[in-house]
């Protein structure tokens, strides 16, 4: 908010404080002064009168003038198009210092010039505060301006200093100058004298005016008829305060409505009395039509918008802007005042949708004190009577209520000191609360305060203690060393798994990818390992970034396609990312392989990307975490349209599905792309064996190769599982490994059968195995294979 030093000085004495000191004290109390501004600057200025004005003999736009400054007549060459004889102007004499530099005497195109006739923007006045004619030429002063006056900026009301204060969301009450003045008085510990206007609106003869609220979005609606006013220029002090606040003066009546809003924080609207039929005003909603506001723009009203109406037709967008057909004109003879409390959420939604960020809507959106409407009505009537000759005043009509109930908070000095870690005395705490108009009363060690109506942010003891330290100064807080308990520096289980995963995949030749968390609707639908509904952004930047993804694979496949299109043949990417849905948050791992995972041109060895490559990687990854190979199963399944229907599988550990793996569907691309996605959060919860060191056996290993004939639909993994289950001798597992090294179909094998070649590795940690011992284990294996899978040795 903007507030000027001159405005604050109306309420308290600030003569002993510089602008910097004032800003520092206000900032220290929690109101950050984001910037200061001097409204107008310049030394060596004087009010002069143009005696003569002639065209310059060597220019088509310059003028040669003589200007009376009271004690001398100066020759000045002026380039302003609006300069003329007889005008009262601002003159910068030689030696004057302006924001643009020092003024010196000299010759301009051969003609002597001793000074400069000034425009206001040349004196540092912001152009936004000026009318177009003031920007295009010099400033023309009133004819009664005293020639020789040596402070024209003070005469015009531009000798002022502005504080730009950044209010926190909980202190919107300080958008009102009266409240900001009360706050500054409390901070500076100085008496504050505000204008007396309470009850000014109580007078009034009986009225026929009708005031109604027909929506839950308006809790209080007030209307007052002023039968007669005089439209004229505003008083000088009012114009100066509006200018310091960044507003232009229009006329006395419109300016009064703006001044009251700035003083009390309560927006209000004045209607031309002749534009309101039957003096009836109703606030309602439910409209769906176009409406032309004061700015001349037609806005589309929606049913949720609050609208001010007269006999069913809109005359204003509630809390935002009035209408073109009821504004105050120079011919206005009387007023109808509207003052209301509107729901801040409804106002915010309408203002945002219509892109109408007015002074009124800003205040309604941030919240207004319950008693502000009555204060504003009183102040408006007082100013209208004094500066607009208001007469024929009717009684105020009220619909609804403000719902205000005074709030009391009780606490003790011990509670405040304990919370702040201080040792304040009761006298200084009570003094602070009194300066804040909290009306403190102490009884039996209990402090009872009554919260002013404008302090809607105060809720409990914690807020009271904050007010105490804010005004007494944060430098009063004692300096203590912070507690620093020792904590063991280590990774949590998920961090440990993530680090191990990154290390392993990097060792295998993968590169880690980072893809967008936000995806399109198409990619959202392609997620294969989702655990809940996707979250949609309320305001997405584009259709490509509408959803928070529920799976990594679609994004990782896009990264692979990007590389492939740039002639990268061998692609191995992995990504670890947190996945968030409407009901859960998990961490997932995904990888994509194309071409060869590993390739050695020298040794002519390559590891191609196929389903079994992905299977081996996942088995090795799970084994590193203590999940035995016997617990891992790959169940063939048609997972989604993204996967090949016959070359994909769900990954199970016991009965828990932890992920999916397989090749991409042929319709998605010509390249053989192998991919997998695993729920790391689910894997973390699995029961695991501790990964222990086991010494290498000092006894020799023995290989036995067998070829089995069995039905084509018998999975090789099931055969392997059966062999391992039977590989025990004297309570020791002696079959250490089973490798499937050949599958044959063709001559000498029936059409519905296949030949499976296995290599069994036998080894004991206790002794060298004999042929008889190996043979006995082999007999058990073959018997179990025949019983469970109808498998026979191939002859």
mmCIF file with all atom_site columns, C-alpha atoms in Angstrom, residues 592-699:
data_model
loop_
_atom_site.group_PDB
_atom_site.id
_atom_site.type_symbol
_atom_site.label_atom_id
_atom_site.label_alt_id
_atom_site.label_comp_id
_atom_site.label_asym_id
_atom_site.label_entity_id
_atom_site.label_seq_id
_atom_site.pdbx_PDB_ins_code
_atom_site.Cartn_x
_atom_site.Cartn_y
_atom_site.Cartn_z
_atom_site.occupancy
_atom_site.B_iso_or_equiv
_atom_site.pdbx_formal_charge
_atom_site.auth_seq_id
_atom_site.auth_comp_id
_atom_site.auth_asym_id
_atom_site.auth_atom_id
_atom_site.pdbx_PDB_model_num
ATOM 1   C CA . UNK A 1 592 ? 14.321 -49.079 -21.787 1.00 0.00 ? 592 UNK A CA 1
ATOM 2   C CA . UNK A 1 593 ? 16.863 -50.934 -23.995 1.00 0.00 ? 593 UNK A CA 1
ATOM 3   C CA . UNK A 1 594 ? 17.270 -50.908 -27.789 1.00 0.00 ? 594 UNK A CA 1
ATOM 4   C CA . UNK A 1 595 ? 20.038 -52.465 -29.849 1.00 0.00 ? 595 UNK A CA 1
ATOM 5   C CA . UNK A 1 596 ? 22.828 -53.931 -27.700 1.00 0.00 ? 596 UNK A CA 1
ATOM 6   C CA . UNK A 1 597 ? 23.143 -53.326 -23.989 1.00 0.00 ? 597 UNK A CA 1
ATOM 7   C CA . UNK A 1 598 ? 26.840 -54.218 -24.205 1.00 0.00 ? 598 UNK A CA 1
ATOM 8   C CA . UNK A 1 599 ? 28.964 -54.519 -27.323 1.00 0.00 ? 599 UNK A CA 1
ATOM 9   C CA . UNK A 1 600 ? 32.683 -55.282 -27.843 1.00 0.00 ? 600 UNK A CA 1
ATOM 10  C CA . UNK A 1 601 ? 33.901 -54.911 -31.404 1.00 0.00 ? 601 UNK A CA 1
ATOM 11  C CA . UNK A 1 602 ? 37.316 -56.361 -30.471 1.00 0.00 ? 602 UNK A CA 1
ATOM 12  C CA . UNK A 1 603 ? 36.065 -59.611 -28.971 1.00 0.00 ? 603 UNK A CA 1
ATOM 13  C CA . UNK A 1 604 ? 32.951 -59.742 -31.148 1.00 0.00 ? 604 UNK A CA 1
ATOM 14  C CA . UNK A 1 605 ? 30.787 -60.169 -28.055 1.00 0.00 ? 605 UNK A CA 1
ATOM 15  C CA . UNK A 1 606 ? 27.414 -58.425 -27.770 1.00 0.00 ? 606 UNK A CA 1
ATOM 16  C CA . UNK A 1 607 ? 24.542 -58.557 -25.306 1.00 0.00 ? 607 UNK A CA 1
ATOM 17  C CA . UNK A 1 608 ? 21.414 -57.913 -27.387 1.00 0.00 ? 608 UNK A CA 1
ATOM 18  C CA . UNK A 1 609 ? 18.288 -56.335 -25.992 1.00 0.00 ? 609 UNK A CA 1
ATOM 19  C CA . UNK A 1 610 ? 15.514 -58.918 -25.634 1.00 0.00 ? 610 UNK A CA 1
ATOM 20  C CA . UNK A 1 611 ? 13.074 -60.076 -23.016 1.00 0.00 ? 611 UNK A CA 1
ATOM 21  C CA . UNK A 1 612 ? 15.647 -62.330 -21.356 1.00 0.00 ? 612 UNK A CA 1
ATOM 22  C CA . UNK A 1 613 ? 18.085 -59.451 -20.987 1.00 0.00 ? 613 UNK A CA 1
ATOM 23  C CA . UNK A 1 614 ? 15.469 -57.498 -19.028 1.00 0.00 ? 614 UNK A CA 1
ATOM 24  C CA . UNK A 1 615 ? 14.599 -60.618 -17.032 1.00 0.00 ? 615 UNK A CA 1
ATOM 25  C CA . UNK A 1 616 ? 18.215 -61.175 -16.050 1.00 0.00 ? 616 UNK A CA 1
ATOM 26  C CA . UNK A 1 617 ? 18.708 -57.545 -15.028 1.00 0.00 ? 617 UNK A CA 1
ATOM 27  C CA . UNK A 1 618 ? 15.639 -57.621 -12.800 1.00 0.00 ? 618 UNK A CA 1
ATOM 28  C CA . UNK A 1 619 ? 16.605 -60.945 -11.216 1.00 0.00 ? 619 UNK A CA 1
ATOM 29  C CA . UNK A 1 620 ? 20.096 -59.622 -10.449 1.00 0.00 ? 620 UNK A CA 1
ATOM 30  C CA . UNK A 1 621 ? 18.630 -56.406 -9.008  1.00 0.00 ? 621 UNK A CA 1
ATOM 31  C CA . UNK A 1 622 ? 16.248 -58.299 -6.721  1.00 0.00 ? 622 UNK A CA 1
ATOM 32  C CA . UNK A 1 623 ? 18.963 -60.747 -5.692  1.00 0.00 ? 623 UNK A CA 1
ATOM 33  C CA . UNK A 1 624 ? 21.186 -57.862 -4.537  1.00 0.00 ? 624 UNK A CA 1
ATOM 34  C CA . UNK A 1 625 ? 18.442 -56.904 -2.125  1.00 0.00 ? 625 UNK A CA 1
ATOM 35  C CA . UNK A 1 626 ? 18.230 -60.328 -0.547  1.00 0.00 ? 626 UNK A CA 1
ATOM 36  C CA . UNK A 1 627 ? 15.317 -61.749 -2.554  1.00 0.00 ? 627 UNK A CA 1
ATOM 37  C CA . UNK A 1 628 ? 16.073 -65.353 -3.438  1.00 0.00 ? 628 UNK A CA 1
ATOM 38  C CA . UNK A 1 629 ? 15.789 -66.357 -7.070  1.00 0.00 ? 629 UNK A CA 1
ATOM 39  C CA . UNK A 1 630 ? 13.353 -69.110 -6.159  1.00 0.00 ? 630 UNK A CA 1
ATOM 40  C CA . UNK A 1 631 ? 10.792 -66.513 -5.036  1.00 0.00 ? 631 UNK A CA 1
ATOM 41  C CA . UNK A 1 632 ? 10.870 -64.595 -8.335  1.00 0.00 ? 632 UNK A CA 1
ATOM 42  C CA . UNK A 1 633 ? 8.404  -65.504 -11.047 1.00 0.00 ? 633 UNK A CA 1
ATOM 43  C CA . UNK A 1 634 ? 7.626  -64.023 -14.448 1.00 0.00 ? 634 UNK A CA 1
ATOM 44  C CA . UNK A 1 635 ? 3.989  -64.632 -15.356 1.00 0.00 ? 635 UNK A CA 1
ATOM 45  C CA . UNK A 1 636 ? 3.294  -64.312 -19.102 1.00 0.00 ? 636 UNK A CA 1
ATOM 46  C CA . UNK A 1 637 ? 0.474  -61.846 -19.631 1.00 0.00 ? 637 UNK A CA 1
ATOM 47  C CA . UNK A 1 638 ? -0.898 -59.319 -22.127 1.00 0.00 ? 638 UNK A CA 1
ATOM 48  C CA . UNK A 1 639 ? -0.293 -56.269 -19.966 1.00 0.00 ? 639 UNK A CA 1
ATOM 49  C CA . UNK A 1 640 ? -1.494 -53.362 -22.124 1.00 0.00 ? 640 UNK A CA 1
ATOM 50  C CA . UNK A 1 641 ? -1.503 -52.047 -25.675 1.00 0.00 ? 641 UNK A CA 1
ATOM 51  C CA . UNK A 1 642 ? 2.004  -50.774 -24.994 1.00 0.00 ? 642 UNK A CA 1
ATOM 52  C CA . UNK A 1 643 ? 3.473  -54.301 -24.633 1.00 0.00 ? 643 UNK A CA 1
ATOM 53  C CA . UNK A 1 644 ? 3.879  -57.220 -27.066 1.00 0.00 ? 644 UNK A CA 1
ATOM 54  C CA . UNK A 1 645 ? 1.034  -59.633 -26.230 1.00 0.00 ? 645 UNK A CA 1
ATOM 55  C CA . UNK A 1 646 ? 3.314  -62.724 -26.285 1.00 0.00 ? 646 UNK A CA 1
ATOM 56  C CA . UNK A 1 647 ? 6.605  -61.249 -25.106 1.00 0.00 ? 647 UNK A CA 1
ATOM 57  C CA . UNK A 1 648 ? 5.628  -59.584 -21.854 1.00 0.00 ? 648 UNK A CA 1
ATOM 58  C CA . UNK A 1 649 ? 5.138  -60.689 -18.279 1.00 0.00 ? 649 UNK A CA 1
ATOM 59  C CA . UNK A 1 650 ? 4.179  -59.525 -14.839 1.00 0.00 ? 650 UNK A CA 1
ATOM 60  C CA . UNK A 1 651 ? 6.923  -59.781 -12.232 1.00 0.00 ? 651 UNK A CA 1
ATOM 61  C CA . UNK A 1 652 ? 5.954  -61.532 -9.013  1.00 0.00 ? 652 UNK A CA 1
ATOM 62  C CA . UNK A 1 653 ? 7.789  -62.093 -5.766  1.00 0.00 ? 653 UNK A CA 1
ATOM 63  C CA . UNK A 1 654 ? 5.737  -64.769 -4.069  1.00 0.00 ? 654 UNK A CA 1
ATOM 64  C CA . UNK A 1 655 ? 2.189  -63.567 -4.638  1.00 0.00 ? 655 UNK A CA 1
ATOM 65  C CA . UNK A 1 656 ? 3.037  -59.856 -4.830  1.00 0.00 ? 656 UNK A CA 1
ATOM 66  C CA . UNK A 1 657 ? 3.062  -58.218 -8.270  1.00 0.00 ? 657 UNK A CA 1
ATOM 67  C CA . UNK A 1 658 ? 5.965  -55.767 -8.209  1.00 0.00 ? 658 UNK A CA 1
ATOM 68  C CA . UNK A 1 659 ? 6.241  -54.768 -11.862 1.00 0.00 ? 659 UNK A CA 1
ATOM 69  C CA . UNK A 1 660 ? 6.035  -55.545 -15.570 1.00 0.00 ? 660 UNK A CA 1
ATOM 70  C CA . UNK A 1 661 ? 8.578  -56.340 -18.271 1.00 0.00 ? 661 UNK A CA 1
ATOM 71  C CA . UNK A 1 662 ? 8.567  -57.124 -21.964 1.00 0.00 ? 662 UNK A CA 1
ATOM 72  C CA . UNK A 1 663 ? 8.979  -55.923 -25.511 1.00 0.00 ? 663 UNK A CA 1
ATOM 73  C CA . UNK A 1 664 ? 7.100  -53.017 -27.047 1.00 0.00 ? 664 UNK A CA 1
ATOM 74  C CA . UNK A 1 665 ? 4.053  -53.812 -29.185 1.00 0.00 ? 665 UNK A CA 1
ATOM 75  C CA . UNK A 1 666 ? 4.974  -54.139 -32.901 1.00 0.00 ? 666 UNK A CA 1
ATOM 76  C CA . UNK A 1 667 ? 2.434  -51.447 -33.812 1.00 0.00 ? 667 UNK A CA 1
ATOM 77  C CA . UNK A 1 668 ? 4.387  -48.913 -31.725 1.00 0.00 ? 668 UNK A CA 1
ATOM 78  C CA . UNK A 1 669 ? 7.643  -49.147 -33.674 1.00 0.00 ? 669 UNK A CA 1
ATOM 79  C CA . UNK A 1 670 ? 9.893  -51.186 -35.931 1.00 0.00 ? 670 UNK A CA 1
ATOM 80  C CA . UNK A 1 671 ? 12.746 -51.427 -33.424 1.00 0.00 ? 671 UNK A CA 1
ATOM 81  C CA . UNK A 1 672 ? 12.810 -54.189 -30.833 1.00 0.00 ? 672 UNK A CA 1
ATOM 82  C CA . UNK A 1 673 ? 12.486 -52.145 -27.656 1.00 0.00 ? 673 UNK A CA 1
ATOM 83  C CA . UNK A 1 674 ? 12.711 -53.952 -24.312 1.00 0.00 ? 674 UNK A CA 1
ATOM 84  C CA . UNK A 1 675 ? 11.336 -52.213 -21.242 1.00 0.00 ? 675 UNK A CA 1
ATOM 85  C CA . UNK A 1 676 ? 10.338 -52.761 -17.637 1.00 0.00 ? 676 UNK A CA 1
ATOM 86  C CA . UNK A 1 677 ? 8.819  -50.818 -14.743 1.00 0.00 ? 677 UNK A CA 1
ATOM 87  C CA . UNK A 1 678 ? 9.001  -51.814 -11.071 1.00 0.00 ? 678 UNK A CA 1
ATOM 88  C CA . UNK A 1 679 ? 7.343  -50.429 -7.935  1.00 0.00 ? 679 UNK A CA 1
ATOM 89  C CA . UNK A 1 680 ? 10.323 -49.837 -5.628  1.00 0.00 ? 680 UNK A CA 1
ATOM 90  C CA . UNK A 1 681 ? 8.058  -48.935 -2.689  1.00 0.00 ? 681 UNK A CA 1
ATOM 91  C CA . UNK A 1 682 ? 6.402  -52.349 -2.937  1.00 0.00 ? 682 UNK A CA 1
ATOM 92  C CA . UNK A 1 683 ? 9.771  -54.115 -3.237  1.00 0.00 ? 683 UNK A CA 1
ATOM 93  C CA . UNK A 1 684 ? 10.998 -52.282 -0.142  1.00 0.00 ? 684 UNK A CA 1
ATOM 94  C CA . UNK A 1 685 ? 8.135  -53.764 1.894   1.00 0.00 ? 685 UNK A CA 1
ATOM 95  C CA . UNK A 1 686 ? 8.925  -57.354 0.856   1.00 0.00 ? 686 UNK A CA 1
ATOM 96  C CA . UNK A 1 687 ? 10.467 -59.746 3.334   1.00 0.00 ? 687 UNK A CA 1
ATOM 97  C CA . UNK A 1 688 ? 14.146 -60.173 2.480   1.00 0.00 ? 688 UNK A CA 1
ATOM 98  C CA . UNK A 1 689 ? 17.009 -62.358 3.559   1.00 0.00 ? 689 UNK A CA 1
ATOM 99  C CA . UNK A 1 690 ? 20.164 -60.760 4.768   1.00 0.00 ? 690 UNK A CA 1
ATOM 100 C CA . UNK A 1 691 ? 22.855 -60.697 2.138   1.00 0.00 ? 691 UNK A CA 1
ATOM 101 C CA . UNK A 1 692 ? 25.677 -62.611 3.789   1.00 0.00 ? 692 UNK A CA 1
ATOM 102 C CA . UNK A 1 693 ? 29.236 -63.440 2.831   1.00 0.00 ? 693 UNK A CA 1
ATOM 103 C CA . UNK A 1 694 ? 29.727 -67.086 1.938   1.00 0.00 ? 694 UNK A CA 1
ATOM 104 C CA . UNK A 1 695 ? 33.171 -68.526 1.239   1.00 0.00 ? 695 UNK A CA 1
ATOM 105 C CA . UNK A 1 696 ? 33.839 -70.273 -2.059  1.00 0.00 ? 696 UNK A CA 1
ATOM 106 C CA . UNK A 1 697 ? 33.777 -74.056 -1.689  1.00 0.00 ? 697 UNK A CA 1
ATOM 107 C CA . UNK A 1 698 ? 37.205 -75.686 -1.777  1.00 0.00 ? 698 UNK A CA 1
ATOM 108 C CA . UNK A 1 699 ? 35.731 -78.839 -3.278  1.00 0.00 ? 699 UNK A CA 1
#
